[in-house]
Tab-separated table of C-alpha atoms in Angstrom:
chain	number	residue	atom	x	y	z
A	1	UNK	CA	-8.007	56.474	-65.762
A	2	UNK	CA	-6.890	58.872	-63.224
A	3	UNK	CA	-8.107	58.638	-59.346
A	4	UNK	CA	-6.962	60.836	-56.908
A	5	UNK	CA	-7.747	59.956	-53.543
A	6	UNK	CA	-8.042	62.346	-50.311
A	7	UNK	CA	-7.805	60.813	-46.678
A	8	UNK	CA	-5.582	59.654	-44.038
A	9	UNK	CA	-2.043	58.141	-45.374
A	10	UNK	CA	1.156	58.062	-44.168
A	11	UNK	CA	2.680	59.418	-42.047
A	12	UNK	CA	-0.972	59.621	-40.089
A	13	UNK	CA	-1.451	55.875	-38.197
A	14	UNK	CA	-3.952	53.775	-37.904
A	15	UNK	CA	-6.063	51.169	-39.379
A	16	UNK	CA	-7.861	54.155	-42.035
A	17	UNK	CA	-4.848	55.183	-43.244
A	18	UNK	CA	-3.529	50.886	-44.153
A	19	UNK	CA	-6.901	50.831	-45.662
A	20	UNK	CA	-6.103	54.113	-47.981
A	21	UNK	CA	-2.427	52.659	-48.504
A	22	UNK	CA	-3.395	49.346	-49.865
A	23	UNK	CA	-6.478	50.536	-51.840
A	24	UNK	CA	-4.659	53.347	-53.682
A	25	UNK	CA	-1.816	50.664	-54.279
A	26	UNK	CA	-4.097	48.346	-55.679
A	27	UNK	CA	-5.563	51.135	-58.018
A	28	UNK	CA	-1.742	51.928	-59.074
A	29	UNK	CA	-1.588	48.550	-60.778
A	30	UNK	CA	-4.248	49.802	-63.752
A	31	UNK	CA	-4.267	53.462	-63.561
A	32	UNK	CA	-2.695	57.066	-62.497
A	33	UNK	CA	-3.292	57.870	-59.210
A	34	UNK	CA	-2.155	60.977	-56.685
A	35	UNK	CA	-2.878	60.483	-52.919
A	36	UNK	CA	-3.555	63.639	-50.775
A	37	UNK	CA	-3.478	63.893	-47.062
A	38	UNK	CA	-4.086	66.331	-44.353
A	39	UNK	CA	-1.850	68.743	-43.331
A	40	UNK	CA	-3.398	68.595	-39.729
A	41	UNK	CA	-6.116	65.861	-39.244
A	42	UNK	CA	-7.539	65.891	-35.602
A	43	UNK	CA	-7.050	68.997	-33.065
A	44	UNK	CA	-5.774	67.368	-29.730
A	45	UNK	CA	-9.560	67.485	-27.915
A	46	UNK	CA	-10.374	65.114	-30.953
A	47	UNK	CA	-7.400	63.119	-30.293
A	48	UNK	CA	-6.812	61.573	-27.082
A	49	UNK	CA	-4.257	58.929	-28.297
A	50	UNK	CA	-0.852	59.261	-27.953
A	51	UNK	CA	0.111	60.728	-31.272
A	52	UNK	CA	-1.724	60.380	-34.719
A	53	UNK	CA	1.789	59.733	-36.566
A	54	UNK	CA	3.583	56.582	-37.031
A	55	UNK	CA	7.269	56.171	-35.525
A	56	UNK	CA	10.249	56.696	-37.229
A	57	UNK	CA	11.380	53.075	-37.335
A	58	UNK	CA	8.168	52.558	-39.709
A	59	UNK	CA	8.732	51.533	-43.171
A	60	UNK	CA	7.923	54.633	-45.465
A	61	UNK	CA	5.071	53.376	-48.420
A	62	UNK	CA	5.613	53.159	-51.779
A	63	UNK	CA	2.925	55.980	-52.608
A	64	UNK	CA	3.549	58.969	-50.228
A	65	UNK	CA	0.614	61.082	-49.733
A	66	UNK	CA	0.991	64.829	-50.975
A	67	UNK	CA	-0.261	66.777	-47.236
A	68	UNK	CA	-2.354	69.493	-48.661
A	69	UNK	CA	-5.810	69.968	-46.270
A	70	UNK	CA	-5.849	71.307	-43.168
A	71	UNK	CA	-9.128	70.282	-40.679
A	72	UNK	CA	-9.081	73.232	-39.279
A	73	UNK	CA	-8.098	75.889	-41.759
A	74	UNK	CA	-10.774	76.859	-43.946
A	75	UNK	CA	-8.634	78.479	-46.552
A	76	UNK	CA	-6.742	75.100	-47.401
A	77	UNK	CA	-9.624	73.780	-48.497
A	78	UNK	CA	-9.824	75.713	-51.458
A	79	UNK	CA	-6.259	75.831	-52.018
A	80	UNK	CA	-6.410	71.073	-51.893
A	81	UNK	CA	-9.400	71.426	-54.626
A	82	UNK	CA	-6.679	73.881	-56.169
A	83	UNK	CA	-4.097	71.398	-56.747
A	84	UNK	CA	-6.850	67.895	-57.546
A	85	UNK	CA	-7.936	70.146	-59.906
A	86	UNK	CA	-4.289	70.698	-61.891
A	87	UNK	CA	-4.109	66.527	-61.896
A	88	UNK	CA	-7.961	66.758	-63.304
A	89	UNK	CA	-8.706	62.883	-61.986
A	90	UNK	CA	-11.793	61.057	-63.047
A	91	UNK	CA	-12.656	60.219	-59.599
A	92	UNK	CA	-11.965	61.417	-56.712
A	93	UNK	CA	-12.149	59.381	-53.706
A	94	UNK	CA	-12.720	59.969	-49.667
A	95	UNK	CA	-13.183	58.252	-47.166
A	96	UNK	CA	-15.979	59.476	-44.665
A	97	UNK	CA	-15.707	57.937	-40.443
A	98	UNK	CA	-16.918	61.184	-38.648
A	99	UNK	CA	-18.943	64.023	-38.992
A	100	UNK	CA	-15.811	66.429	-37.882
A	101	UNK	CA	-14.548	65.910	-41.348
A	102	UNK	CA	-17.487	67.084	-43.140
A	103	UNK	CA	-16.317	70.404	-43.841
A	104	UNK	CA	-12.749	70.397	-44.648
A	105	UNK	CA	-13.546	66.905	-47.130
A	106	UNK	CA	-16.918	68.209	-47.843
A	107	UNK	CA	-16.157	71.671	-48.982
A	108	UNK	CA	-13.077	70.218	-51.216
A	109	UNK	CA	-15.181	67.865	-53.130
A	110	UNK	CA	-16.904	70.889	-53.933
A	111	UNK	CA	-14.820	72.870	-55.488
A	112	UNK	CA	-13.226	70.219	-57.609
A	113	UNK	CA	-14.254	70.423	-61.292
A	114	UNK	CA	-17.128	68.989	-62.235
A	115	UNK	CA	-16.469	66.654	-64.609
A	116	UNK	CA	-14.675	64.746	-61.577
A	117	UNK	CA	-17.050	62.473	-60.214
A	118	UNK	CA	-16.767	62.436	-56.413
A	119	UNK	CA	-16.916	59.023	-54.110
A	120	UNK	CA	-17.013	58.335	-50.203
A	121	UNK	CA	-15.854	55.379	-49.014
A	122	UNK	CA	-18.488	54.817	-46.063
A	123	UNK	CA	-17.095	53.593	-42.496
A	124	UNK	CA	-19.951	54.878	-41.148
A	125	UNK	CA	-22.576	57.562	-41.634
A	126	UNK	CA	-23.974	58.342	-37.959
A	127	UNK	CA	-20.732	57.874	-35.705
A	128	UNK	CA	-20.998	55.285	-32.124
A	129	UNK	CA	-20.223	58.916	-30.429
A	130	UNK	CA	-22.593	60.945	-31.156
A	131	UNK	CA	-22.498	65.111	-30.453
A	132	UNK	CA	-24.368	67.931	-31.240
A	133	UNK	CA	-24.502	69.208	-35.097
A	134	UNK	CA	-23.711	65.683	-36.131
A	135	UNK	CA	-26.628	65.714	-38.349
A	136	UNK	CA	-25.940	68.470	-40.350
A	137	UNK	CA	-22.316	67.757	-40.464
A	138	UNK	CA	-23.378	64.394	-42.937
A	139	UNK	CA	-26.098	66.093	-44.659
A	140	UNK	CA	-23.382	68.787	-45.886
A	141	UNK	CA	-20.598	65.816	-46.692
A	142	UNK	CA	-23.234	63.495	-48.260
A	143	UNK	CA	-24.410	66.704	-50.642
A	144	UNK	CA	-21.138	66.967	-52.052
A	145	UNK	CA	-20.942	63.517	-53.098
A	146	UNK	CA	-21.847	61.711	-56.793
A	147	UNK	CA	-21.513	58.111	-55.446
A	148	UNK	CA	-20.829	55.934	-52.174
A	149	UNK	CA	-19.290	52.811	-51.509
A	150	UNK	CA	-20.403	51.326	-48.098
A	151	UNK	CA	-19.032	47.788	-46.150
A	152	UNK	CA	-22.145	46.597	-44.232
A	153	UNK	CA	-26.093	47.049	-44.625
A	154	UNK	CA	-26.341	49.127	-41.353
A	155	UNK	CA	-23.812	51.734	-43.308
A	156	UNK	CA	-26.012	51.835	-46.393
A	157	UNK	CA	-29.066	52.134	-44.109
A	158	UNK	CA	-28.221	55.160	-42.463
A	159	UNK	CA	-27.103	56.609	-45.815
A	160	UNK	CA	-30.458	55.697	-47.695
A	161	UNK	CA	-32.296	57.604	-44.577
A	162	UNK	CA	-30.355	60.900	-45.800
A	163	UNK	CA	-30.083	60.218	-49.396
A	164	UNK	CA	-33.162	57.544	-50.201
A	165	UNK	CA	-31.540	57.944	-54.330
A	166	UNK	CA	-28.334	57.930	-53.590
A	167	UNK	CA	-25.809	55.637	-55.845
A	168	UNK	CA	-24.166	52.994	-53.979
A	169	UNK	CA	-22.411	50.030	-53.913
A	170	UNK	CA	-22.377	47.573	-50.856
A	171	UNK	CA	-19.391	45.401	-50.761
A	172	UNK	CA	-17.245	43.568	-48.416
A	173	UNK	CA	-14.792	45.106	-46.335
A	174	UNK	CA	-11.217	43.506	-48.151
A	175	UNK	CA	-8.643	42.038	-46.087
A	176	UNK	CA	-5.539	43.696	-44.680
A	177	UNK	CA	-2.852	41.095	-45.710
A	178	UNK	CA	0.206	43.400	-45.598
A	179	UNK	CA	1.166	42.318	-42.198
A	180	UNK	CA	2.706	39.229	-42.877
A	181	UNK	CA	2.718	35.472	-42.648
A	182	UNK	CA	1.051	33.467	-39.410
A	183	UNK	CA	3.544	32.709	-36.726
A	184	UNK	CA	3.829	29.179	-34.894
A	185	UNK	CA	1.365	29.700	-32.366
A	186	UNK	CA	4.152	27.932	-29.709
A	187	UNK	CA	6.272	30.798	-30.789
A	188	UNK	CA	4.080	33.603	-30.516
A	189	UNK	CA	3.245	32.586	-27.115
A	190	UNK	CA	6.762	32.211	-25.795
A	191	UNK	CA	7.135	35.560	-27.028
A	192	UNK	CA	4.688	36.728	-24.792
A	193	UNK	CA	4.636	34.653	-22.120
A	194	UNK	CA	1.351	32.730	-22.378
A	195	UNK	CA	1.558	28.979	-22.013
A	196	UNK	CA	0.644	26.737	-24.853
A	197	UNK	CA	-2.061	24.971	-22.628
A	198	UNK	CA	-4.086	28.386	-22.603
A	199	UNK	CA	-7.381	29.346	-24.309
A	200	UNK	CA	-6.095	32.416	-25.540
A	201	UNK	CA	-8.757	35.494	-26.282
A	202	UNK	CA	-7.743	39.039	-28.154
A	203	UNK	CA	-9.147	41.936	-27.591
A	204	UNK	CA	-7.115	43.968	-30.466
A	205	UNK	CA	-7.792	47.870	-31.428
A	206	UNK	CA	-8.536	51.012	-30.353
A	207	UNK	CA	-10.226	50.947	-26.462
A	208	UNK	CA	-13.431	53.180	-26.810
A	209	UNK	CA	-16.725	52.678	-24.659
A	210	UNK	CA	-19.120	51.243	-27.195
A	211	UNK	CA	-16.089	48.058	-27.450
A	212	UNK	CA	-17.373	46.264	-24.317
A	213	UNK	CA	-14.032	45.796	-22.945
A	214	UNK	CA	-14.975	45.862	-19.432
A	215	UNK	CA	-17.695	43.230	-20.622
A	216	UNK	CA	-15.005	40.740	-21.727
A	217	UNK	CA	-12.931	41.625	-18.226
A	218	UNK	CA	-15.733	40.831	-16.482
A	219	UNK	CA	-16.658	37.750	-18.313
A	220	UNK	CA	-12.998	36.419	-17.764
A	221	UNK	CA	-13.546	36.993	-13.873
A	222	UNK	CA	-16.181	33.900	-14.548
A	223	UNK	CA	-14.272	32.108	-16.525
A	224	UNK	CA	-11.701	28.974	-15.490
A	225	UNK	CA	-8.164	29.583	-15.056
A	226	UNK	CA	-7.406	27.506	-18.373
A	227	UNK	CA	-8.753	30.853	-20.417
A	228	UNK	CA	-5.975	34.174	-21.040
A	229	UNK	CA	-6.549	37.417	-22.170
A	230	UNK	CA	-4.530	39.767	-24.096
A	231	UNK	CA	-5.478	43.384	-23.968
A	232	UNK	CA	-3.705	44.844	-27.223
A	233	UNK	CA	-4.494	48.654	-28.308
A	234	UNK	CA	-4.114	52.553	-27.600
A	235	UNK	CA	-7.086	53.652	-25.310
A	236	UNK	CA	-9.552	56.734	-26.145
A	237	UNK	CA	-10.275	57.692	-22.932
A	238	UNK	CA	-8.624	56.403	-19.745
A	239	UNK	CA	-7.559	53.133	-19.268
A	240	UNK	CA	-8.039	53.296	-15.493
A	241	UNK	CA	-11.495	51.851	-15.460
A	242	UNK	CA	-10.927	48.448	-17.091
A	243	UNK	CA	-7.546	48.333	-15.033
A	244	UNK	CA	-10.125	48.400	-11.973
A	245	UNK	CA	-12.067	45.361	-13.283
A	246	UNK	CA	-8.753	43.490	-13.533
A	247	UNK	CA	-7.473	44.045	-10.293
A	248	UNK	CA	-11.502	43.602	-8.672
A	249	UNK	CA	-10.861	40.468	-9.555
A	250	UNK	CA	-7.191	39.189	-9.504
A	251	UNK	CA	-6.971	38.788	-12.772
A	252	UNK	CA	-2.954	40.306	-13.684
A	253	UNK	CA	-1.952	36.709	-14.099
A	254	UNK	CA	-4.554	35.800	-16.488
A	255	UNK	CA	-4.533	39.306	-18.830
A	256	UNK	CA	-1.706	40.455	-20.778
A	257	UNK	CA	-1.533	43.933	-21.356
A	258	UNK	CA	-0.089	45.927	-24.335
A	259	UNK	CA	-2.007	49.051	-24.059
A	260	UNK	CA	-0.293	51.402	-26.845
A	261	UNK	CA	-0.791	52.006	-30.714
A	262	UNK	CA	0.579	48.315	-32.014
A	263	UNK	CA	2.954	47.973	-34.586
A	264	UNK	CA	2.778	46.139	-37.832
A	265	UNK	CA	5.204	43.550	-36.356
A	266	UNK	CA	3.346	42.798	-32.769
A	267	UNK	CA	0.060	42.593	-34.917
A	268	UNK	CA	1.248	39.742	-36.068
A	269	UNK	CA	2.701	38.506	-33.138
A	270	UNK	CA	-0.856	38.854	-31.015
A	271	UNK	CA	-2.900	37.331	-33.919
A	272	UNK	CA	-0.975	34.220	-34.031
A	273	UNK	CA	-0.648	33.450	-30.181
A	274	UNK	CA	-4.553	33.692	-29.911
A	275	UNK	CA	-7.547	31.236	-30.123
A	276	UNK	CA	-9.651	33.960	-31.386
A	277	UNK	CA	-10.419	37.638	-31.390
A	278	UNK	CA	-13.391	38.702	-29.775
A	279	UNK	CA	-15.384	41.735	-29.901
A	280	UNK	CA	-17.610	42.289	-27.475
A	281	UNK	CA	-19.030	45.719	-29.211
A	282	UNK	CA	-21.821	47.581	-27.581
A	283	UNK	CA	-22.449	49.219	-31.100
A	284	UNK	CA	-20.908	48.457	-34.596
A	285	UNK	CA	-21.366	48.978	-38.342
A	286	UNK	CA	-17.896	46.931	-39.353
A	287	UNK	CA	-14.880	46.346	-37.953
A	288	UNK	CA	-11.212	46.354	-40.183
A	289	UNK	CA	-10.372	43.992	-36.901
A	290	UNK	CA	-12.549	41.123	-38.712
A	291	UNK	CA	-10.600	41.388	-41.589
A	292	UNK	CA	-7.265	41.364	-40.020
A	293	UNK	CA	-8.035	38.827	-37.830
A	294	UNK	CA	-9.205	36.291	-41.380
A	295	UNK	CA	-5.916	37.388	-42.774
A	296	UNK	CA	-4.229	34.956	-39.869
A	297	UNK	CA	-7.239	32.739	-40.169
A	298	UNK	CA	-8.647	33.841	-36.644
A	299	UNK	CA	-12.465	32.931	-36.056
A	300	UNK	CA	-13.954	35.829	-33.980
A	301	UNK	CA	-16.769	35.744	-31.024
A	302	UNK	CA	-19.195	38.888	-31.533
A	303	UNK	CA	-21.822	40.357	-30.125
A	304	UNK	CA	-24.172	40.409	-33.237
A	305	UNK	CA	-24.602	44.160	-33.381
A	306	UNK	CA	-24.657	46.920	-36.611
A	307	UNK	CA	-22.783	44.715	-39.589
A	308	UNK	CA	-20.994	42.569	-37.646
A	309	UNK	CA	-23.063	39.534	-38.461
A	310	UNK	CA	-22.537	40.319	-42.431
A	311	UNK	CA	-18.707	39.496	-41.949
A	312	UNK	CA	-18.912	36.682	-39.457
A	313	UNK	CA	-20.678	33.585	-40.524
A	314	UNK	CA	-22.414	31.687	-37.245
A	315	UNK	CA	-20.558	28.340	-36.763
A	316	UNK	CA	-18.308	29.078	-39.979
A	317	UNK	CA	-16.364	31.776	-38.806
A	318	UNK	CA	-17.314	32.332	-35.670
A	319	UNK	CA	-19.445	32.798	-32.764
A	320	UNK	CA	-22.040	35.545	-32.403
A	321	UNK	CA	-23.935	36.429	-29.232
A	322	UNK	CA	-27.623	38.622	-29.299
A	323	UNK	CA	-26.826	39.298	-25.580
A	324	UNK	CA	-24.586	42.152	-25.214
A	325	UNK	CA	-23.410	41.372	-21.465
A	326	UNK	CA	-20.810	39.766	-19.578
A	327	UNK	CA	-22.615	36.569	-19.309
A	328	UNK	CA	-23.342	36.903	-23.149
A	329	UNK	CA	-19.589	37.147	-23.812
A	330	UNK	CA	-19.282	34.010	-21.644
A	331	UNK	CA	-21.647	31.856	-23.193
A	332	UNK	CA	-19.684	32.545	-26.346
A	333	UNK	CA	-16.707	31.474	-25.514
A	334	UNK	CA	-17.917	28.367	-23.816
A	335	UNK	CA	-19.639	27.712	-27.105
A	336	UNK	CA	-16.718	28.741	-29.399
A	337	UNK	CA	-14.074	26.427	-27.591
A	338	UNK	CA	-16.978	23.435	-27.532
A	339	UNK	CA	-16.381	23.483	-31.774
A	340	UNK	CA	-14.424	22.008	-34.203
A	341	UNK	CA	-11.907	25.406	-34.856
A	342	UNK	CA	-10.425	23.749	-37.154
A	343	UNK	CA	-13.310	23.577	-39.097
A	344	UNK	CA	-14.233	27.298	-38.580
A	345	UNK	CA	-10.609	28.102	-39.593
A	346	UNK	CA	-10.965	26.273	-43.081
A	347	UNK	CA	-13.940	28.261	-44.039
A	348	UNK	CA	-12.678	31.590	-43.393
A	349	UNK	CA	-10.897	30.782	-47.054
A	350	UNK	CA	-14.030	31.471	-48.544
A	351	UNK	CA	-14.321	34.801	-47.527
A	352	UNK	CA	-10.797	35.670	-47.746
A	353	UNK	CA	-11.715	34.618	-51.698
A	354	UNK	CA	-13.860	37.422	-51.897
A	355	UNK	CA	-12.475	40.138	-49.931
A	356	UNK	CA	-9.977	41.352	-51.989
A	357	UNK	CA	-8.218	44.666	-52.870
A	358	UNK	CA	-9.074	44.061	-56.288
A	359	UNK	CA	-12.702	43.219	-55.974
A	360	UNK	CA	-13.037	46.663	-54.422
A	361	UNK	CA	-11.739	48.704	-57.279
A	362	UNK	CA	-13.200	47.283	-59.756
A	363	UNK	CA	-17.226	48.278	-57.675
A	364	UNK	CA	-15.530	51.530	-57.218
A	365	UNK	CA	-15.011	51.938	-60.757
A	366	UNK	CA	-18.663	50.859	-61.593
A	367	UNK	CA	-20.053	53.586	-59.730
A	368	UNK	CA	-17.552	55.820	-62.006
A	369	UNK	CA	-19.404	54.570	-65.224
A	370	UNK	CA	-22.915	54.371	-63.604
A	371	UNK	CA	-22.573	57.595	-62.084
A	372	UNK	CA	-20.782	59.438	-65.719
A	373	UNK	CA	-23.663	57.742	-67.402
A	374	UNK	CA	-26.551	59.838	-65.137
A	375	UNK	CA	-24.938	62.662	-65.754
A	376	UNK	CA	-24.532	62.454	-69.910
């Protein structure tokens, strides 16, 4: 079988594009695959980060991405259905996160042959953000499309309110394990100065509004002195505000800060100093941070919001909250570090067992046959 697969890859960052790498790897095992990539992804007003590329120093994949779509120029999206169309795949996957790709991924899935059968991989349908035109932006991309693949039931929700006979799969979100083995926690934390006698939280990702950030700073302010925070991710707007919160409240000594994009290498690093991850979301439909933090065996605290509660188990592997507030976040914690982790950390096995690379491709290429045999 032949997949081709258009998204975000190398040498675009970011926890999309690791997604994309390790899928399309795992589909190179069994079959012939191309990956495509964008030529320009975001314009800057979309982008706030520092830069969408990784650095130099970055190891280079295996399967390099041919850049062929540009966002923003119309014309290049008949010219990337041009050259899918010369490999003539069987599928052709994309992966859908905001209506501002509708267009350029949208119109290319239309103008690839027919006898292609088109897939989105679902992050979500209606974005946290939301902006005028959104809802024609999906309607277009979800027209274009033979089949979807979507990672919690809020996700397939909002794509059964557009497309009530649409032909989907719902499926866990699979694990990123390409970061490495666990670290000694002792080690991790000498390496960033925590003590061992610390109850260590992580707040790990990209710092947008609807993440509650400034709920967890706030909740720390109320919390004993035996509890640390580290702050780990690249903000989407300006930092300044949660820096306020911190310093309201003489917290620098109790909140390490690594606000940038975070390497493979410090992932790693942050996930095996902490206690657990927590994410104290304001809105959600899942999170690649659950499955990052179950690659090091990390229970999480949530706020039980969008699909969030479909990848943490309550008092398996993890906390949740209903109260999205400071004093829910507390509460949490309080109840987290009153349980046997050990316990917690044993069962996250089970759903490591399921979320796998593998396990995803083969539901992907069920919707190929269901959706070949509608069509015949």
């Amino acid at each position: 079988m032949k997949v081709a697969y258009l998204s975000t890859f190398y040498p675009f960052r970011g926890g999309i594009a690791q997604f994309n790498q390790n899928l399309i790897s795992e589909f190179a095992i069994h079959h012939e695959t191309r990956a495509y990539t964008f030529t320009t992804q975001y314009p800057n007003f979309l982008f706030p980060g520092k830069s969408q590329f990784v650095e130099n120093s970055d190891a280079r994949p295996t399967i390099v991405a041919d850049r062929i779509l540009s966002t923003v120029n119309p014309l290049s999206y008949f010219t990337a259905a041009s050259k899918i169309n010369k490999f003539a795949p069987d599928i052709l996957l994309t992966k859908f996160w905001i209506p501002f790709l509708a267009p350029s991924l949208g119109t290319t899935a239309r103008f690839v042959g027919k006898s292609t059968t088109k897939i989105a991989i679902l992050d979500n349908v209606i974005p946290h953000e939301k902006r005028i035109g959104d809802m024609a932006l999906i309607k277009y991309f979800l027209s274009g499309f033979d089949a979807f693949v979507t990672m919690s039931e809020s996700v397939r929700d909002d794509l059964l309110s557009f497309r009530p006979n649409a032909n989907f799969v719902l499926t866990p979100h699979p694990l990123y394990d390409h970061f490495g083995e666990k670290l000694p926690k002792s080690d991790a934390r000498t390496k960033l100065g925590i003590n061992d006698d610390k109850k260590v939280l992580l707040f790990f990702g990209f710092i947008r509004k609807y993440k509650g950030l400034d709920l967890l700073i706030e909740a720390m302010s109320k919390l004993g002195e035996e509890y640390h925070l580290i702050i780990a991710g690249e903000p989407y707007e300006s930092y300044s505000e949660y820096a306020e919160i911190i310093s309201k409240h003489n917290l620098g000594s109790r909140v390490s800060e690594m606000i940038r994009f975070i390497s493979d290498d410090d992932v790693r690093l942050l996930f095996s100093a902490a206690d657990v991850c927590v994410l104290p979301y304001r809105s959600a439909t899942q999170s690649g941070i659950v499955g990052i933090s179950y690659h090091f065996d990390l229970p999480l605290i949530a706020t039980n919001v969008g699909g969030l509660s479909e990848m943490i188990e309550p008092y398996q592997t993890g906390i949740m909250t209903e109260d999205v507030s400071a004093n829910g976040v507390i509460n949490a914690v309080k109840e987290y570090f009153s349980r046997d982790l050990k316990s917690m950390t044993e069962n996250i096995s089970k759903y490591k067992a399921e979320a796998k690379w593998s396990t995803l491709t083969q539901k992907i290429i069920q919707l190929y046959n269901q959706s070949k045999s509608k069509r015949q």
